[in-house]
Amino acid sequence: MSGGYIELEERDRRWQEYRSSLKSGRENHNAEYETAHNLKSRVISVLGFCLS
């Protein structure tokens, strides 16, 4: 994993873990993951910018 490269299997595992935590409403306290609240806020701000 030199240079920040993440294997596809590891990326998929992390995505599934993250997605599961979002669906269940759990806050993931792992600093690698964005909280559901922060993700929603970021999406709304991006969409608001795109629509204006």
Tab-separated table of N, CA and C in Angstrom:
chain	number	residue	atom	x	y	z
A	1	MET	N	0.825	-1.201	0.000
A	1	MET	CA	0.000	0.000	0.000
A	1	MET	C	0.865	1.258	0.000
A	2	SER	N	1.972	1.221	-0.672
A	2	SER	CA	2.813	2.403	-0.720
A	2	SER	C	2.155	3.478	-1.574
A	3	GLY	N	2.389	4.708	-1.233
A	3	GLY	CA	1.833	5.819	-1.993
A	3	GLY	C	0.352	6.027	-1.805
A	4	GLY	N	-0.216	5.438	-0.775
A	4	GLY	CA	-1.628	5.646	-0.490
A	4	GLY	C	-2.571	4.778	-1.297
A	5	TYR	N	-2.048	3.841	-2.084
A	5	TYR	CA	-2.903	2.971	-2.889
A	5	TYR	C	-3.616	1.974	-1.994
A	6	ILE	N	-4.906	1.801	-2.205
A	6	ILE	CA	-5.696	0.843	-1.437
A	6	ILE	C	-6.218	-0.213	-2.402
A	7	GLU	N	-5.987	-1.459	-2.054
A	7	GLU	CA	-6.474	-2.567	-2.880
A	7	GLU	C	-7.990	-2.490	-3.019
A	8	LEU	N	-8.501	-2.957	-4.147
A	8	LEU	CA	-9.931	-2.913	-4.426
A	8	LEU	C	-10.740	-3.636	-3.351
A	9	GLU	N	-10.260	-4.785	-2.912
A	9	GLU	CA	-10.983	-5.556	-1.895
A	9	GLU	C	-11.084	-4.782	-0.586
A	10	GLU	N	-9.984	-4.122	-0.205
A	10	GLU	CA	-9.986	-3.337	1.035
A	10	GLU	C	-10.905	-2.127	0.901
A	11	ARG	N	-10.875	-1.480	-0.244
A	11	ARG	CA	-11.746	-0.327	-0.476
A	11	ARG	C	-13.211	-0.746	-0.417
A	12	ASP	N	-13.530	-1.898	-1.013
A	12	ASP	CA	-14.896	-2.406	-0.982
A	12	ASP	C	-15.317	-2.757	0.442
A	13	ARG	N	-14.429	-3.381	1.217
A	13	ARG	CA	-14.733	-3.731	2.599
A	13	ARG	C	-15.022	-2.476	3.422
A	14	ARG	N	-14.189	-1.449	3.242
A	14	ARG	CA	-14.392	-0.192	3.978
A	14	ARG	C	-15.709	0.462	3.581
A	15	TRP	N	-16.016	0.442	2.268
A	15	TRP	CA	-17.260	1.040	1.806
A	15	TRP	C	-18.460	0.314	2.407
A	16	GLN	N	-18.447	-1.014	2.407
A	16	GLN	CA	-19.557	-1.789	2.960
A	16	GLN	C	-19.726	-1.510	4.451
A	17	GLU	N	-18.623	-1.405	5.165
A	17	GLU	CA	-18.663	-1.099	6.599
A	17	GLU	C	-19.258	0.289	6.829
A	18	TYR	N	-18.797	1.251	6.046
A	18	TYR	CA	-19.274	2.627	6.166
A	18	TYR	C	-20.757	2.715	5.812
A	19	ARG	N	-21.153	2.075	4.725
A	19	ARG	CA	-22.542	2.085	4.265
A	19	ARG	C	-23.462	1.452	5.309
A	20	SER	N	-23.019	0.370	5.887
A	20	SER	CA	-23.790	-0.306	6.924
A	20	SER	C	-24.007	0.607	8.128
A	21	SER	N	-22.971	1.334	8.521
A	21	SER	CA	-23.114	2.234	9.671
A	21	SER	C	-24.056	3.390	9.352
A	22	LEU	N	-24.033	3.881	8.111
A	22	LEU	CA	-24.955	4.959	7.726
A	22	LEU	C	-26.396	4.470	7.730
A	23	LYS	N	-26.623	3.275	7.176
A	23	LYS	CA	-27.978	2.726	7.111
A	23	LYS	C	-28.559	2.473	8.492
A	24	SER	N	-27.724	2.029	9.419
A	24	SER	CA	-28.222	1.702	10.752
A	24	SER	C	-28.277	2.926	11.658
A	25	GLY	N	-27.772	4.065	11.174
A	25	GLY	CA	-27.809	5.293	11.960
A	25	GLY	C	-26.743	5.358	13.036
A	26	ARG	N	-25.821	4.401	13.014
A	26	ARG	CA	-24.734	4.413	13.998
A	26	ARG	C	-23.714	5.467	13.609
A	27	GLU	N	-23.171	6.105	14.617
A	27	GLU	CA	-22.066	7.020	14.376
A	27	GLU	C	-20.784	6.205	14.415
A	28	ASN	N	-19.997	6.300	13.399
A	28	ASN	CA	-18.736	5.577	13.357
A	28	ASN	C	-17.669	6.484	13.945
A	29	HIS	N	-17.040	6.037	15.009
A	29	HIS	CA	-16.056	6.869	15.692
A	29	HIS	C	-14.653	6.699	15.129
A	30	ASN	N	-14.557	6.004	14.019
A	30	ASN	CA	-13.278	5.849	13.350
A	30	ASN	C	-13.014	7.135	12.566
A	31	ALA	N	-11.886	7.760	12.826
A	31	ALA	CA	-11.574	9.051	12.198
A	31	ALA	C	-11.465	8.961	10.678
A	32	GLU	N	-11.286	7.745	10.143
A	32	GLU	CA	-11.186	7.588	8.690
A	32	GLU	C	-12.523	7.825	8.006
A	33	TYR	N	-13.613	7.709	8.748
A	33	TYR	CA	-14.939	7.795	8.166
A	33	TYR	C	-15.634	9.089	8.558
A	34	GLU	N	-16.362	9.638	7.623
A	34	GLU	CA	-17.150	10.835	7.850
A	34	GLU	C	-18.447	10.440	8.564
A	35	THR	N	-18.890	11.253	9.510
A	35	THR	CA	-20.145	10.934	10.188
A	35	THR	C	-21.313	11.155	9.229
A	36	ALA	N	-22.416	10.501	9.506
A	36	ALA	CA	-23.608	10.644	8.663
A	36	ALA	C	-24.045	12.102	8.614
A	37	HIS	N	-23.985	12.790	9.736
A	37	HIS	CA	-24.383	14.204	9.790
A	37	HIS	C	-23.471	15.051	8.900
A	38	ASN	N	-22.163	14.837	8.991
A	38	ASN	CA	-21.229	15.606	8.170
A	38	ASN	C	-21.390	15.298	6.689
A	39	LEU	N	-21.637	14.031	6.368
A	39	LEU	CA	-21.851	13.653	4.972
A	39	LEU	C	-23.094	14.337	4.418
A	40	LYS	N	-24.186	14.295	5.171
A	40	LYS	CA	-25.429	14.929	4.729
A	40	LYS	C	-25.221	16.429	4.543
A	41	SER	N	-24.549	17.077	5.479
A	41	SER	CA	-24.290	18.515	5.381
A	41	SER	C	-23.460	18.844	4.146
A	42	ARG	N	-22.453	18.018	3.880
A	42	ARG	CA	-21.594	18.268	2.721
A	42	ARG	C	-22.364	18.082	1.421
A	43	VAL	N	-23.194	17.052	1.341
A	43	VAL	CA	-23.998	16.808	0.137
A	43	VAL	C	-24.951	17.968	-0.103
A	44	ILE	N	-25.614	18.435	0.941
A	44	ILE	CA	-26.553	19.549	0.810
A	44	ILE	C	-25.829	20.808	0.348
A	45	SER	N	-24.646	21.057	0.886
A	45	SER	CA	-23.916	22.258	0.477
A	45	SER	C	-23.462	22.161	-0.979
A	46	VAL	N	-23.044	20.975	-1.421
A	46	VAL	CA	-22.624	20.796	-2.816
A	46	VAL	C	-23.817	20.945	-3.747
A	47	LEU	N	-24.942	20.313	-3.395
A	47	LEU	CA	-26.135	20.419	-4.239
A	47	LEU	C	-26.648	21.850	-4.290
A	48	GLY	N	-26.604	22.528	-3.160
A	48	GLY	CA	-27.028	23.927	-3.131
A	48	GLY	C	-26.172	24.787	-4.034
A	49	PHE	N	-24.869	24.525	-4.045
A	49	PHE	CA	-23.950	25.267	-4.897
A	49	PHE	C	-24.227	24.970	-6.365
A	50	CYS	N	-24.498	23.704	-6.681
A	50	CYS	CA	-24.746	23.299	-8.074
A	50	CYS	C	-26.056	23.863	-8.609
A	51	LEU	N	-27.035	24.025	-7.746
A	51	LEU	CA	-28.349	24.484	-8.185
A	51	LEU	C	-28.466	26.002	-8.251
A	52	SER	N	-27.496	26.696	-7.676
A	52	SER	CA	-27.604	28.169	-7.682
A	52	SER	C	-26.971	28.781	-8.909
